[in-house]
Amino acid sequence: MQKKVTSKKGAPLTKRKGVKRLLPVRKMTSLIKVVRPNATTVIGTDESWFNAIEIPRESFWVPTNTAKWVWGANDPFGAAAVVSRRFRIRRVRDVIRATLFFAVDNYGVVLINGRPVINDIKQNTPRFFMDGRTIDISGFLRSGVNDIVIVGFNFGGPGTGFDLPRSPTNPAGILARLTIET
């Protein structure tokens, strides 16, 4: 008979095959942002997103009070960054409207629940980071846990054939804000 393993506070612990340390279940689920019923929930990029590090906003980037400009924490000066966030919607049929405001210097890819929402071609488009764009994402959401994954790229310039590292002379950043009305 197997003994039930719990933390000091009595929370059940999980163990994956090949992983020796035990993780409290409560800690794993606390990283999920919950969309509240009968409310407007705003989920903006900041350091709470997986692999995100907040960076200073360049003067020519679109400003916002509900999200921060971020880049990849694993390589803050890399040519590309991947950030993600998990959120829960109790019942998707209760969603009245759901939009994504997205700004990126220089171009990016956005996936929601594994489906591409934005898939830019390699380019330097100033309106992407000066104005941003808003997309209806209602059709990409589902009841339960949802994932958004954003990949941002720093354009290397015409004829280079590759993207350049983020630097003070060639900045790069990602800004996203999900607004979900229920």
PDB file of N, CA and C in Angstrom, residues 91-135:
ATOM      1  N   ARG A  91     -15.912  29.086 -18.041  1.00  0.00           N
ATOM      2  CA  ARG A  91     -16.740  28.652 -19.166  1.00  0.00           C
ATOM      3  C   ARG A  91     -16.537  29.632 -20.314  1.00  0.00           C
ATOM      4  N   VAL A  92     -16.038  29.135 -21.429  1.00  0.00           N
ATOM      5  CA  VAL A  92     -15.752  30.011 -22.557  1.00  0.00           C
ATOM      6  C   VAL A  92     -17.032  30.627 -23.118  1.00  0.00           C
ATOM      7  N   ARG A  93     -18.153  29.974 -22.947  1.00  0.00           N
ATOM      8  CA  ARG A  93     -19.419  30.530 -23.455  1.00  0.00           C
ATOM      9  C   ARG A  93     -19.823  31.802 -22.716  1.00  0.00           C
ATOM     10  N   ASP A  94     -19.229  32.049 -21.543  1.00  0.00           N
ATOM     11  CA  ASP A  94     -19.508  33.270 -20.786  1.00  0.00           C
ATOM     12  C   ASP A  94     -18.679  34.464 -21.269  1.00  0.00           C
ATOM     13  N   VAL A  95     -17.731  34.222 -22.172  1.00  0.00           N
ATOM     14  CA  VAL A  95     -16.876  35.306 -22.684  1.00  0.00           C
ATOM     15  C   VAL A  95     -17.695  36.164 -23.650  1.00  0.00           C
ATOM     16  N   ILE A  96     -17.825  37.446 -23.327  1.00  0.00           N
ATOM     17  CA  ILE A  96     -18.546  38.393 -24.167  1.00  0.00           C
ATOM     18  C   ILE A  96     -17.634  38.896 -25.275  1.00  0.00           C
ATOM     19  N   ARG A  97     -16.422  39.251 -24.897  1.00  0.00           N
ATOM     20  CA  ARG A  97     -15.435  39.758 -25.853  1.00  0.00           C
ATOM     21  C   ARG A  97     -14.041  39.436 -25.324  1.00  0.00           C
ATOM     22  N   ALA A  98     -13.147  39.109 -26.246  1.00  0.00           N
ATOM     23  CA  ALA A  98     -11.752  38.848 -25.869  1.00  0.00           C
ATOM     24  C   ALA A  98     -10.855  39.412 -26.962  1.00  0.00           C
ATOM     25  N   THR A  99      -9.922  40.289 -26.560  1.00  0.00           N
ATOM     26  CA  THR A  99      -9.016  40.897 -27.524  1.00  0.00           C
ATOM     27  C   THR A  99      -7.576  40.775 -27.049  1.00  0.00           C
ATOM     28  N   LEU A 100      -6.680  40.832 -28.009  1.00  0.00           N
ATOM     29  CA  LEU A 100      -5.251  40.856 -27.738  1.00  0.00           C
ATOM     30  C   LEU A 100      -4.697  42.118 -28.367  1.00  0.00           C
ATOM     31  N   PHE A 101      -4.085  42.982 -27.544  1.00  0.00           N
ATOM     32  CA  PHE A 101      -3.316  44.105 -28.074  1.00  0.00           C
ATOM     33  C   PHE A 101      -1.877  43.640 -28.088  1.00  0.00           C
ATOM     34  N   PHE A 102      -1.214  43.767 -29.236  1.00  0.00           N
ATOM     35  CA  PHE A 102       0.134  43.230 -29.396  1.00  0.00           C
ATOM     36  C   PHE A 102       1.022  44.245 -30.089  1.00  0.00           C
ATOM     37  N   ALA A 103       2.154  44.530 -29.478  1.00  0.00           N
ATOM     38  CA  ALA A 103       3.175  45.385 -30.075  1.00  0.00           C
ATOM     39  C   ALA A 103       4.510  44.667 -29.928  1.00  0.00           C
ATOM     40  N   VAL A 104       5.332  44.725 -30.974  1.00  0.00           N
ATOM     41  CA  VAL A 104       6.614  44.030 -30.954  1.00  0.00           C
ATOM     42  C   VAL A 104       7.623  44.800 -31.801  1.00  0.00           C
ATOM     43  N   ASP A 105       8.835  44.849 -31.315  1.00  0.00           N
ATOM     44  CA  ASP A 105       9.946  45.437 -32.057  1.00  0.00           C
ATOM     45  C   ASP A 105      10.918  44.278 -32.274  1.00  0.00           C
ATOM     46  N   ASN A 106      10.929  43.669 -33.373  1.00  0.00           N
ATOM     47  CA  ASN A 106      10.501  44.065 -34.690  1.00  0.00           C
ATOM     48  C   ASN A 106       9.325  43.255 -35.227  1.00  0.00           C
ATOM     49  N   TYR A 107       9.323  41.941 -35.057  1.00  0.00           N
ATOM     50  CA  TYR A 107       8.221  41.135 -35.566  1.00  0.00           C
ATOM     51  C   TYR A 107       8.057  39.921 -34.658  1.00  0.00           C
ATOM     52  N   GLY A 108       6.891  39.238 -34.763  1.00  0.00           N
ATOM     53  CA  GLY A 108       6.663  38.146 -33.836  1.00  0.00           C
ATOM     54  C   GLY A 108       5.638  37.126 -34.290  1.00  0.00           C
ATOM     55  N   VAL A 109       5.489  36.121 -33.435  1.00  0.00           N
ATOM     56  CA  VAL A 109       4.523  35.046 -33.606  1.00  0.00           C
ATOM     57  C   VAL A 109       3.776  34.921 -32.284  1.00  0.00           C
ATOM     58  N   VAL A 110       2.445  34.816 -32.364  1.00  0.00           N
ATOM     59  CA  VAL A 110       1.620  34.630 -31.171  1.00  0.00           C
ATOM     60  C   VAL A 110       0.786  33.374 -31.364  1.00  0.00           C
ATOM     61  N   LEU A 111       0.849  32.476 -30.376  1.00  0.00           N
ATOM     62  CA  LEU A 111       0.041  31.262 -30.375  1.00  0.00           C
ATOM     63  C   LEU A 111      -0.865  31.282 -29.155  1.00  0.00           C
ATOM     64  N   ILE A 112      -2.124  30.947 -29.341  1.00  0.00           N
ATOM     65  CA  ILE A 112      -3.033  30.746 -28.219  1.00  0.00           C
ATOM     66  C   ILE A 112      -3.543  29.321 -28.323  1.00  0.00           C
ATOM     67  N   ASN A 113      -3.303  28.544 -27.286  1.00  0.00           N
ATOM     68  CA  ASN A 113      -3.662  27.129 -27.247  1.00  0.00           C
ATOM     69  C   ASN A 113      -3.115  26.378 -28.462  1.00  0.00           C
ATOM     70  N   GLY A 114      -1.894  26.742 -28.858  1.00  0.00           N
ATOM     71  CA  GLY A 114      -1.211  26.059 -29.947  1.00  0.00           C
ATOM     72  C   GLY A 114      -1.623  26.492 -31.337  1.00  0.00           C
ATOM     73  N   ARG A 115      -2.570  27.415 -31.440  1.00  0.00           N
ATOM     74  CA  ARG A 115      -3.047  27.887 -32.743  1.00  0.00           C
ATOM     75  C   ARG A 115      -2.455  29.263 -33.041  1.00  0.00           C
ATOM     76  N   PRO A 116      -1.919  29.480 -34.251  1.00  0.00           N
ATOM     77  CA  PRO A 116      -1.328  30.778 -34.567  1.00  0.00           C
ATOM     78  C   PRO A 116      -2.383  31.881 -34.694  1.00  0.00           C
ATOM     79  N   VAL A 117      -2.153  32.961 -33.945  1.00  0.00           N
ATOM     80  CA  VAL A 117      -3.007  34.148 -33.994  1.00  0.00           C
ATOM     81  C   VAL A 117      -2.323  35.193 -34.866  1.00  0.00           C
ATOM     82  N   ILE A 118      -1.017  35.353 -34.683  1.00  0.00           N
ATOM     83  CA  ILE A 118      -0.200  36.270 -35.474  1.00  0.00           C
ATOM     84  C   ILE A 118       1.035  35.500 -35.923  1.00  0.00           C
ATOM     85  N   ASN A 119       1.381  35.655 -37.196  1.00  0.00           N
ATOM     86  CA  ASN A 119       2.583  35.015 -37.733  1.00  0.00           C
ATOM     87  C   ASN A 119       3.215  35.980 -38.732  1.00  0.00           C
ATOM     88  N   ASP A 120       4.005  36.924 -38.203  1.00  0.00           N
ATOM     89  CA  ASP A 120       4.636  37.942 -39.039  1.00  0.00           C
ATOM     90  C   ASP A 120       5.763  37.337 -39.867  1.00  0.00           C
ATOM     91  N   ILE A 121       5.993  37.937 -41.023  1.00  0.00           N
ATOM     92  CA  ILE A 121       7.177  37.576 -41.800  1.00  0.00           C
ATOM     93  C   ILE A 121       8.346  38.434 -41.310  1.00  0.00           C
ATOM     94  N   LYS A 122       9.553  38.032 -41.594  1.00  0.00           N
ATOM     95  CA  LYS A 122      10.753  38.762 -41.158  1.00  0.00           C
ATOM     96  C   LYS A 122      10.734  40.167 -41.743  1.00  0.00           C
ATOM     97  N   GLN A 123      10.707  41.177 -40.846  1.00  0.00           N
ATOM     98  CA  GLN A 123      10.591  42.548 -41.312  1.00  0.00           C
ATOM     99  C   GLN A 123      10.877  43.558 -40.208  1.00  0.00           C
ATOM    100  N   ASN A 124      11.076  44.786 -40.620  1.00  0.00           N
ATOM    101  CA  ASN A 124      11.201  45.905 -39.695  1.00  0.00           C
ATOM    102  C   ASN A 124      10.023  46.831 -39.987  1.00  0.00           C
ATOM    103  N   THR A 125       8.946  46.680 -39.212  1.00  0.00           N
ATOM    104  CA  THR A 125       7.730  47.447 -39.433  1.00  0.00           C
ATOM    105  C   THR A 125       7.501  48.358 -38.236  1.00  0.00           C
ATOM    106  N   PRO A 126       7.849  49.652 -38.336  1.00  0.00           N
ATOM    107  CA  PRO A 126       7.712  50.561 -37.191  1.00  0.00           C
ATOM    108  C   PRO A 126       6.309  50.629 -36.601  1.00  0.00           C
ATOM    109  N   ARG A 127       5.259  50.463 -37.426  1.00  0.00           N
ATOM    110  CA  ARG A 127       3.917  50.532 -36.845  1.00  0.00           C
ATOM    111  C   ARG A 127       3.660  49.392 -35.858  1.00  0.00           C
ATOM    112  N   PHE A 128       4.375  48.274 -35.975  1.00  0.00           N
ATOM    113  CA  PHE A 128       4.201  47.182 -35.027  1.00  0.00           C
ATOM    114  C   PHE A 128       4.564  47.611 -33.607  1.00  0.00           C
ATOM    115  N   PHE A 129       5.584  48.478 -33.451  1.00  0.00           N
ATOM    116  CA  PHE A 129       5.971  48.897 -32.104  1.00  0.00           C
ATOM    117  C   PHE A 129       5.566  50.334 -31.778  1.00  0.00           C
ATOM    118  N   MET A 130       5.214  51.125 -32.782  1.00  0.00           N
ATOM    119  CA  MET A 130       4.776  52.496 -32.515  1.00  0.00           C
ATOM    120  C   MET A 130       3.268  52.562 -32.234  1.00  0.00           C
ATOM    121  N   ASP A 131       2.487  51.726 -32.926  1.00  0.00           N
ATOM    122  CA  ASP A 131       1.036  51.729 -32.769  1.00  0.00           C
ATOM    123  C   ASP A 131       0.504  50.442 -32.153  1.00  0.00           C
ATOM    124  N   GLY A 132       1.117  49.318 -32.459  1.00  0.00           N
ATOM    125  CA  GLY A 132       0.589  48.027 -32.041  1.00  0.00           C
ATOM    126  C   GLY A 132      -0.641  47.669 -32.864  1.00  0.00           C
ATOM    127  N   ARG A 133      -1.265  46.549 -32.525  1.00  0.00           N
ATOM    128  CA  ARG A 133      -2.477  46.116 -33.215  1.00  0.00           C
ATOM    129  C   ARG A 133      -3.352  45.329 -32.267  1.00  0.00           C
ATOM    130  N   THR A 134      -4.649  45.386 -32.500  1.00  0.00           N
ATOM    131  CA  THR A 134      -5.617  44.687 -31.649  1.00  0.00           C
ATOM    132  C   THR A 134      -6.312  43.621 -32.478  1.00  0.00           C
ATOM    133  N   ILE A 135      -6.402  42.409 -31.922  1.00  0.00           N
ATOM    134  CA  ILE A 135      -6.974  41.260 -32.615  1.00  0.00           C
ATOM    135  C   ILE A 135      -8.045  40.637 -31.738  1.00  0.00           C
TER     136      ILE A 135
END
